[in-house]
Short mmCIF file of C-alpha atoms in Angstrom, two decimals:
data_model
loop_
_atom_site.label_atom_id
_atom_site.label_comp_id
_atom_site.label_asym_id
_atom_site.label_seq_id
_atom_site.Cartn_x
_atom_site.Cartn_y
_atom_site.Cartn_z
CA UNK A 163 -148.80 67.89 66.36
CA UNK A 164 -150.33 64.09 65.54
CA UNK A 165 -147.21 61.59 66.25
CA UNK A 166 -148.03 59.71 63.63
CA UNK A 167 -147.27 62.70 60.88
CA UNK A 168 -143.55 61.87 60.38
CA UNK A 169 -144.57 58.65 59.42
CA UNK A 170 -144.37 57.36 55.71
CA UNK A 171 -147.80 57.24 54.51
CA UNK A 172 -149.28 54.14 52.95
CA UNK A 173 -152.15 53.90 50.46
CA UNK A 174 -153.62 50.36 50.47
CA UNK A 175 -154.86 49.09 47.10
CA UNK A 176 -157.47 46.58 46.91
CA UNK A 177 -158.48 45.12 43.58
CA UNK A 178 -162.14 43.35 44.42
CA UNK A 179 -164.01 41.11 41.47
CA UNK A 180 -166.62 39.00 43.09
CA UNK A 181 -165.22 39.14 47.01
CA UNK A 182 -168.29 39.50 48.63
CA UNK A 183 -167.27 36.90 51.46
CA UNK A 184 -163.98 38.55 52.30
CA UNK A 185 -164.22 42.41 51.21
CA UNK A 186 -165.36 43.64 54.98
CA UNK A 187 -162.65 41.67 56.56
CA UNK A 188 -159.96 42.79 54.65
CA UNK A 189 -161.05 46.30 54.82
CA UNK A 190 -161.40 46.27 58.60
CA UNK A 191 -157.90 44.93 59.15
CA UNK A 192 -156.22 47.83 56.71
CA UNK A 193 -158.34 50.35 58.78
CA UNK A 194 -156.47 49.42 61.56
CA UNK A 195 -152.91 50.20 60.67
CA UNK A 196 -151.83 53.67 61.86
CA UNK A 197 -149.91 54.08 58.56
CA UNK A 198 -152.19 53.13 56.24
CA UNK A 199 -153.77 56.26 55.50
CA UNK A 200 -156.44 55.67 53.00
CA UNK A 201 -157.64 52.29 51.43
CA UNK A 202 -158.32 52.58 47.95
CA UNK A 203 -161.00 49.78 46.66
CA UNK A 204 -161.66 49.21 42.90
CA UNK A 205 -164.75 47.11 42.09
CA UNK A 206 -163.76 45.07 39.26
CA UNK A 207 -167.10 44.30 37.23
CA UNK A 208 -168.25 42.40 40.43
CA UNK A 209 -171.57 40.30 39.61
CA UNK A 210 -172.24 39.47 42.94
CA UNK A 211 -172.81 41.91 46.21
CA UNK A 212 -169.38 43.34 46.55
CA UNK A 213 -170.61 46.71 45.53
CA UNK A 214 -173.56 47.09 47.75
CA UNK A 215 -171.09 46.29 50.50
CA UNK A 216 -168.71 48.51 49.55
CA UNK A 217 -171.33 51.17 49.56
CA UNK A 218 -172.10 50.27 53.16
CA UNK A 219 -168.39 50.44 54.12
CA UNK A 220 -167.50 53.62 52.68
CA UNK A 221 -170.43 55.35 55.07
CA UNK A 222 -168.59 53.57 58.35
CA UNK A 223 -164.96 53.58 57.39
CA UNK A 224 -163.07 57.36 56.84
CA UNK A 225 -160.31 55.86 55.11
CA UNK A 226 -162.22 53.90 52.49
CA UNK A 227 -162.45 55.03 49.24
CA UNK A 228 -163.82 53.08 46.37
CA UNK A 229 -164.57 53.39 42.46
CA UNK A 230 -165.32 51.19 40.10
CA UNK A 231 -162.88 49.92 37.19
CA UNK A 232 -165.08 49.97 34.12
CA UNK A 233 -164.60 47.83 31.07
CA UNK A 234 -161.37 45.97 30.76
CA UNK A 235 -159.13 47.07 27.99
CA UNK A 236 -157.92 45.00 25.53
CA UNK A 237 -153.99 43.46 26.32
CA UNK A 238 -154.63 43.76 30.25
CA UNK A 239 -155.47 41.15 32.73
CA UNK A 240 -158.22 42.15 35.10
CA UNK A 241 -156.10 42.68 38.41
CA UNK A 242 -153.44 44.14 36.60
CA UNK A 243 -155.75 46.87 35.50
CA UNK A 244 -157.65 47.31 38.96
CA UNK A 245 -154.27 47.79 40.54
CA UNK A 246 -153.46 50.54 38.37
CA UNK A 247 -156.60 52.71 38.14
CA UNK A 248 -155.99 52.49 42.12
CA UNK A 249 -152.67 53.36 42.00
CA UNK A 250 -153.52 56.60 39.68
CA UNK A 251 -155.96 57.29 42.48
CA UNK A 252 -153.72 56.83 45.32
CA UNK A 253 -151.89 59.73 47.26
CA UNK A 254 -149.27 57.74 49.84
CA UNK A 255 -145.46 57.76 49.77
CA UNK A 256 -146.14 53.60 50.00
CA UNK A 257 -148.63 51.65 47.87
CA UNK A 258 -149.40 48.51 49.15
CA UNK A 259 -151.33 46.24 46.92
CA UNK A 260 -153.42 43.24 48.63
CA UNK A 261 -155.99 40.63 47.46
CA UNK A 262 -159.47 40.94 48.82
CA UNK A 263 -159.41 37.50 50.83
CA UNK A 264 -156.13 38.44 53.09
CA UNK A 265 -156.50 39.67 56.88
CA UNK A 266 -154.12 42.22 57.93
CA UNK A 267 -152.58 41.34 61.37
CA UNK A 268 -152.15 44.05 63.88
CA UNK A 269 -148.99 46.43 63.75
CA UNK A 270 -148.10 44.67 60.41
CA UNK A 271 -147.86 48.51 57.90
CA UNK A 272 -145.55 49.38 60.74
CA UNK A 273 -143.07 45.88 60.49
CA UNK A 274 -143.46 46.72 57.02
CA UNK A 275 -141.77 49.96 56.73
CA UNK A 276 -139.36 49.04 59.52
CA UNK A 277 -138.45 46.44 57.32
CA UNK A 278 -138.01 48.47 54.01
CA UNK A 279 -135.70 51.04 55.86
CA UNK A 280 -133.45 48.31 57.75
CA UNK A 281 -132.87 46.63 54.33
CA UNK A 282 -132.98 49.94 52.63
CA UNK A 283 -135.88 48.22 49.88
CA UNK A 284 -138.16 49.75 47.84
CA UNK A 285 -140.30 46.51 47.73
CA UNK A 286 -141.55 44.50 50.60
CA UNK A 287 -143.36 41.53 49.98
CA UNK A 288 -144.44 38.74 52.34
CA UNK A 289 -145.66 35.14 51.84
CA UNK A 290 -149.01 35.20 54.47
CA UNK A 291 -149.96 32.39 56.70
CA UNK A 292 -152.10 30.23 54.77
CA UNK A 293 -155.57 29.34 56.25
CA UNK A 294 -156.36 25.60 55.01
CA UNK A 295 -160.06 24.11 56.06
CA UNK A 296 -159.92 21.14 53.77
CA UNK A 297 -158.06 18.09 53.19
CA UNK A 298 -157.17 19.41 49.84
CA UNK A 299 -155.96 22.74 50.78
CA UNK A 300 -153.72 20.95 53.30
CA UNK A 301 -151.99 18.47 50.55
CA UNK A 302 -151.68 20.96 47.87
CA UNK A 303 -151.06 24.83 49.52
CA UNK A 304 -147.77 23.62 51.76
CA UNK A 305 -146.59 21.67 49.14
CA UNK A 306 -146.47 24.43 46.44
CA UNK A 307 -145.06 27.13 49.26
CA UNK A 308 -142.54 24.72 50.42
CA UNK A 309 -141.29 24.22 46.63
CA UNK A 310 -141.52 27.25 46.01
CA UNK A 311 -139.21 28.10 49.01
CA UNK A 312 -136.50 26.16 47.31
CA UNK A 313 -137.03 27.68 44.12
CA UNK A 314 -137.06 31.23 45.15
CA UNK A 315 -134.92 31.36 48.25
CA UNK A 316 -135.41 34.61 50.68
CA UNK A 317 -132.15 34.99 50.70
CA UNK A 318 -131.28 34.82 47.13
CA UNK A 319 -133.78 37.44 46.30
CA UNK A 320 -132.84 39.49 49.09
CA UNK A 321 -129.31 39.94 48.02
CA UNK A 322 -129.00 42.54 45.62
CA UNK A 323 -126.42 40.59 43.81
CA UNK A 324 -128.75 37.82 42.87
CA UNK A 325 -130.59 37.94 39.49
CA UNK A 326 -133.69 35.99 41.71
CA UNK A 327 -136.36 37.93 42.25
CA UNK A 328 -139.94 37.07 43.92
CA UNK A 329 -142.97 38.81 45.56
CA UNK A 330 -146.12 37.52 46.40
CA UNK A 331 -149.39 39.61 45.39
CA UNK A 332 -150.99 38.66 48.70
CA UNK A 333 -148.72 41.82 50.09
CA UNK A 334 -146.82 43.68 47.70
CA UNK A 335 -145.82 47.53 49.20
CA UNK A 336 -143.98 49.38 47.17
CA UNK A 337 -142.36 52.61 47.21
CA UNK A 338 -144.18 55.21 44.79
CA UNK A 339 -141.55 56.26 43.01
CA UNK A 340 -139.68 52.91 42.23
CA UNK A 341 -143.34 51.96 41.28
CA UNK A 342 -143.36 54.92 38.67
CA UNK A 343 -139.83 54.13 37.48
CA UNK A 344 -140.36 50.55 36.33
CA UNK A 345 -144.09 51.78 34.72
CA UNK A 346 -146.21 50.36 37.31
CA UNK A 347 -148.88 47.58 36.50
CA UNK A 348 -148.66 49.20 33.22
CA UNK A 349 -145.09 47.43 32.40
CA UNK A 350 -146.92 44.07 33.57
CA UNK A 351 -150.38 44.71 31.96
CA UNK A 352 -150.61 41.11 30.16
CA UNK A 353 -148.93 39.27 32.88
CA UNK A 354 -151.13 36.69 34.86
CA UNK A 355 -148.35 36.27 37.44
CA UNK A 356 -147.33 40.31 38.07
CA UNK A 357 -146.46 40.13 41.63
CA UNK A 358 -143.29 38.66 40.30
CA UNK A 359 -143.24 40.36 37.11
CA UNK A 360 -142.83 43.51 39.30
CA UNK A 361 -140.14 42.17 41.56
CA UNK A 362 -138.37 40.99 38.40
CA UNK A 363 -138.59 44.84 37.16
CA UNK A 364 -137.92 46.83 40.25
CA UNK A 365 -134.73 44.53 40.77
CA UNK A 366 -133.37 45.13 37.09
CA UNK A 367 -133.97 48.71 37.77
CA UNK A 368 -131.50 48.93 40.69
CA UNK A 369 -134.11 48.96 43.75
CA UNK A 370 -133.38 46.15 46.58
CA UNK A 371 -136.29 43.55 47.63
CA UNK A 372 -136.85 42.56 50.71
CA UNK A 373 -139.06 39.64 50.37
CA UNK A 374 -139.74 37.01 53.96
CA UNK A 375 -142.02 35.11 55.39
CA UNK A 376 -145.25 36.80 56.69
CA UNK A 377 -147.00 34.74 59.65
CA UNK A 378 -147.19 37.87 61.54
CA UNK A 379 -148.02 39.98 59.02
CA UNK A 380 -151.38 38.74 57.20
CA UNK A 381 -153.38 35.58 56.69
CA UNK A 382 -155.04 34.48 54.05
CA UNK A 383 -157.55 31.48 52.72
CA UNK A 384 -156.72 31.61 49.44
CA UNK A 385 -159.65 29.10 47.99
CA UNK A 386 -162.69 28.18 49.06
CA UNK A 387 -163.51 25.52 46.73
CA UNK A 388 -161.26 23.07 44.89
CA UNK A 389 -162.47 24.29 41.60
CA UNK A 390 -161.20 27.56 42.47
CA UNK A 391 -158.02 26.27 43.69
CA UNK A 392 -157.48 24.47 40.65
CA UNK A 393 -157.95 27.38 38.71
CA UNK A 394 -155.86 29.60 40.48
CA UNK A 395 -152.70 27.22 40.59
CA UNK A 396 -153.04 25.73 37.09
CA UNK A 397 -153.10 29.87 35.89
CA UNK A 398 -149.70 30.52 38.07
CA UNK A 399 -147.79 27.14 38.58
CA UNK A 400 -146.21 26.91 34.94
CA UNK A 401 -144.52 30.65 34.78
CA UNK A 402 -143.64 30.16 38.59
CA UNK A 403 -141.40 26.93 37.91
CA UNK A 404 -140.16 28.58 34.45
CA UNK A 405 -139.38 31.48 35.71
CA UNK A 406 -137.22 30.10 38.32
CA UNK A 407 -134.91 28.51 35.69
CA UNK A 408 -136.60 25.23 36.04
CA UNK A 409 -138.10 22.74 33.32
CA UNK A 410 -141.41 20.95 33.91
CA UNK A 411 -139.74 17.46 32.89
CA UNK A 412 -136.89 18.24 35.82
CA UNK A 413 -139.52 19.76 37.93
CA UNK A 414 -141.38 16.31 37.66
CA UNK A 415 -138.26 14.26 38.12
CA UNK A 416 -137.20 16.17 41.33
CA UNK A 417 -140.41 16.11 43.44
CA UNK A 418 -142.33 12.46 42.49
CA UNK A 419 -140.15 9.96 44.88
CA UNK A 420 -139.55 7.47 41.72
CA UNK A 421 -136.85 5.03 43.43
CA UNK A 422 -139.05 4.67 46.47
CA UNK A 423 -142.19 4.18 44.45
CA UNK A 424 -140.28 1.72 42.26
CA UNK A 425 -139.07 -0.40 44.47
CA UNK A 426 -142.55 -0.86 46.48
CA UNK A 427 -143.88 -1.86 43.03
CA UNK A 428 -141.46 -4.06 42.58
CA UNK A 429 -142.03 -5.75 46.27
CA UNK A 430 -143.45 -9.21 44.42
CA UNK A 431 -139.94 -9.66 43.19
CA UNK A 432 -138.24 -9.58 46.43
CA UNK A 433 -139.61 -8.46 49.80
CA UNK A 434 -136.28 -6.42 50.05
CA UNK A 435 -136.98 -4.00 47.48
CA UNK A 436 -140.59 -3.32 49.47
CA UNK A 437 -138.39 -2.65 52.22
CA UNK A 438 -136.14 -0.41 50.95
CA UNK A 439 -138.79 1.14 49.37
CA UNK A 440 -140.44 2.06 52.41
CA UNK A 441 -137.10 3.31 53.95
CA UNK A 442 -136.85 5.74 51.22
CA UNK A 443 -140.28 6.77 51.72
CA UNK A 444 -139.85 7.56 55.19
CA UNK A 445 -137.03 9.62 53.98
CA UNK A 446 -138.93 11.48 51.90
CA UNK A 447 -141.30 12.28 54.30
CA UNK A 448 -139.00 13.03 56.86
CA UNK A 449 -137.27 15.71 54.40
CA UNK A 450 -140.93 17.07 53.49
CA UNK A 451 -141.62 17.42 57.45
CA UNK A 452 -138.24 19.72 57.87
CA UNK A 453 -139.66 21.92 55.00
CA UNK A 454 -142.73 22.41 56.45
CA UNK A 455 -141.50 23.82 60.06
CA UNK A 456 -138.95 25.64 58.33
CA UNK A 457 -141.86 26.78 56.21
CA UNK A 458 -143.83 27.36 59.73
CA UNK A 459 -146.53 25.00 58.15
CA UNK A 460 -148.42 22.63 60.91
CA UNK A 461 -146.02 19.23 61.03
CA UNK A 462 -149.20 17.51 60.39
CA UNK A 463 -149.23 18.55 56.77
CA UNK A 464 -146.51 15.44 56.36
CA UNK A 465 -149.21 13.35 56.68
CA UNK A 466 -150.77 14.81 53.37
CA UNK A 467 -146.88 14.51 51.22
CA UNK A 468 -148.19 11.83 48.89
CA UNK A 469 -151.42 13.45 48.14
CA UNK A 470 -149.65 16.75 47.61
CA UNK A 471 -147.18 15.82 45.58
CA UNK A 472 -149.82 14.02 42.95
CA UNK A 473 -152.09 17.14 43.31
CA UNK A 474 -148.74 19.43 42.21
CA UNK A 475 -147.92 17.55 39.45
CA UNK A 476 -150.95 17.04 38.28
CA UNK A 477 -151.57 20.83 38.47
CA UNK A 478 -148.44 21.80 36.85
CA UNK A 479 -148.88 19.19 33.70
CA UNK A 480 -152.44 21.22 33.44
CA UNK A 481 -150.68 24.31 33.56
CA UNK A 482 -148.20 23.46 30.88
CA UNK A 483 -150.98 22.31 28.69
CA UNK A 484 -153.20 25.81 29.27
CA UNK A 485 -149.92 27.47 28.63
CA UNK A 486 -149.33 25.60 25.36
CA UNK A 487 -152.66 26.33 24.15
CA UNK A 488 -152.24 29.91 24.78
CA UNK A 489 -155.20 30.83 26.81
CA UNK A 490 -156.01 30.50 30.55
CA UNK A 491 -159.17 31.48 32.37
CA UNK A 492 -159.38 33.26 35.42
CA UNK A 493 -162.64 34.54 37.62
CA UNK A 494 -164.77 34.18 34.62
CA UNK A 495 -162.63 36.02 31.75
CA UNK A 496 -160.04 34.32 29.44
CA UNK A 497 -156.88 35.21 28.61
CA UNK A 498 -154.21 34.67 25.91
CA UNK A 499 -151.04 33.61 27.36
CA UNK A 500 -147.47 32.96 25.93
CA UNK A 501 -145.59 29.93 26.84
CA UNK A 502 -143.04 30.82 29.23
CA UNK A 503 -139.48 30.94 27.56
CA UNK A 504 -137.84 27.95 28.71
CA UNK A 505 -134.30 27.12 29.02
CA UNK A 506 -132.26 24.84 26.66
#
């Protein structure tokens, strides 16, 4: 008898659109997980070498199955359509939706199933370790994740009595029965922030969530260029902020160090104001350093605090502008969007 026969089977589902740079790596890291019985890659009309790489990988990897998503139906976001098609082909008790740029660390699938069992959760998600190779990645990505940790705390999301719900689509494991009950990706077909939308549906249906740090689960380099990073965050940032209940103006007031900067500007009128501004700004840096440690980012990222804050505010304003115009662009496709509902 196979010692793994009694282990819950996971089907890994990877939507892939122009992922020739990373697709082989994610498939290899998923294939090493004993709990993952199959890997379903859905090629979403890639125009690069993704299809050829997948054809080669299928011949080498018995766990791997691939197929084409075909034309995108009206009203669907591409990733959601590919994920939905993959779920229909998958056979596992658990469905692991993951991005094509993720690397899954040894033992991560077993850890996720253990967390699901210990927390009685139907949806398990992690915020993966972030690979950062450039100054703009080191400035913006830690700042965003530290801020999101304040808007969506793990404790609140995991508390069944709290309405807070969140997940990270880079690693989202959901029990099949829960996925089918909430309607799966078809229920969030038009959502560009489908991971949080799925988490909200799952929790509102009475299922538990388990959301936590994923530095021992997977690692991701989200964006290889500044343009891709800007496009990605301006797509996601406004709904991330407003779905937490925060208003854009209040968010800007929260993250910009207005008083320290004002004191520094008033230095020519009195040196004491400049000294006070520097002291208050140092306090902001210290507070950010503590957040970096808490969220498992390198503390040296504090050196990018002002740059990260500036990029964050600019990206949030650009995101707000895109949504107010009713359209966003992602991976060569333009999607109609409605501005997220704002609380008065």
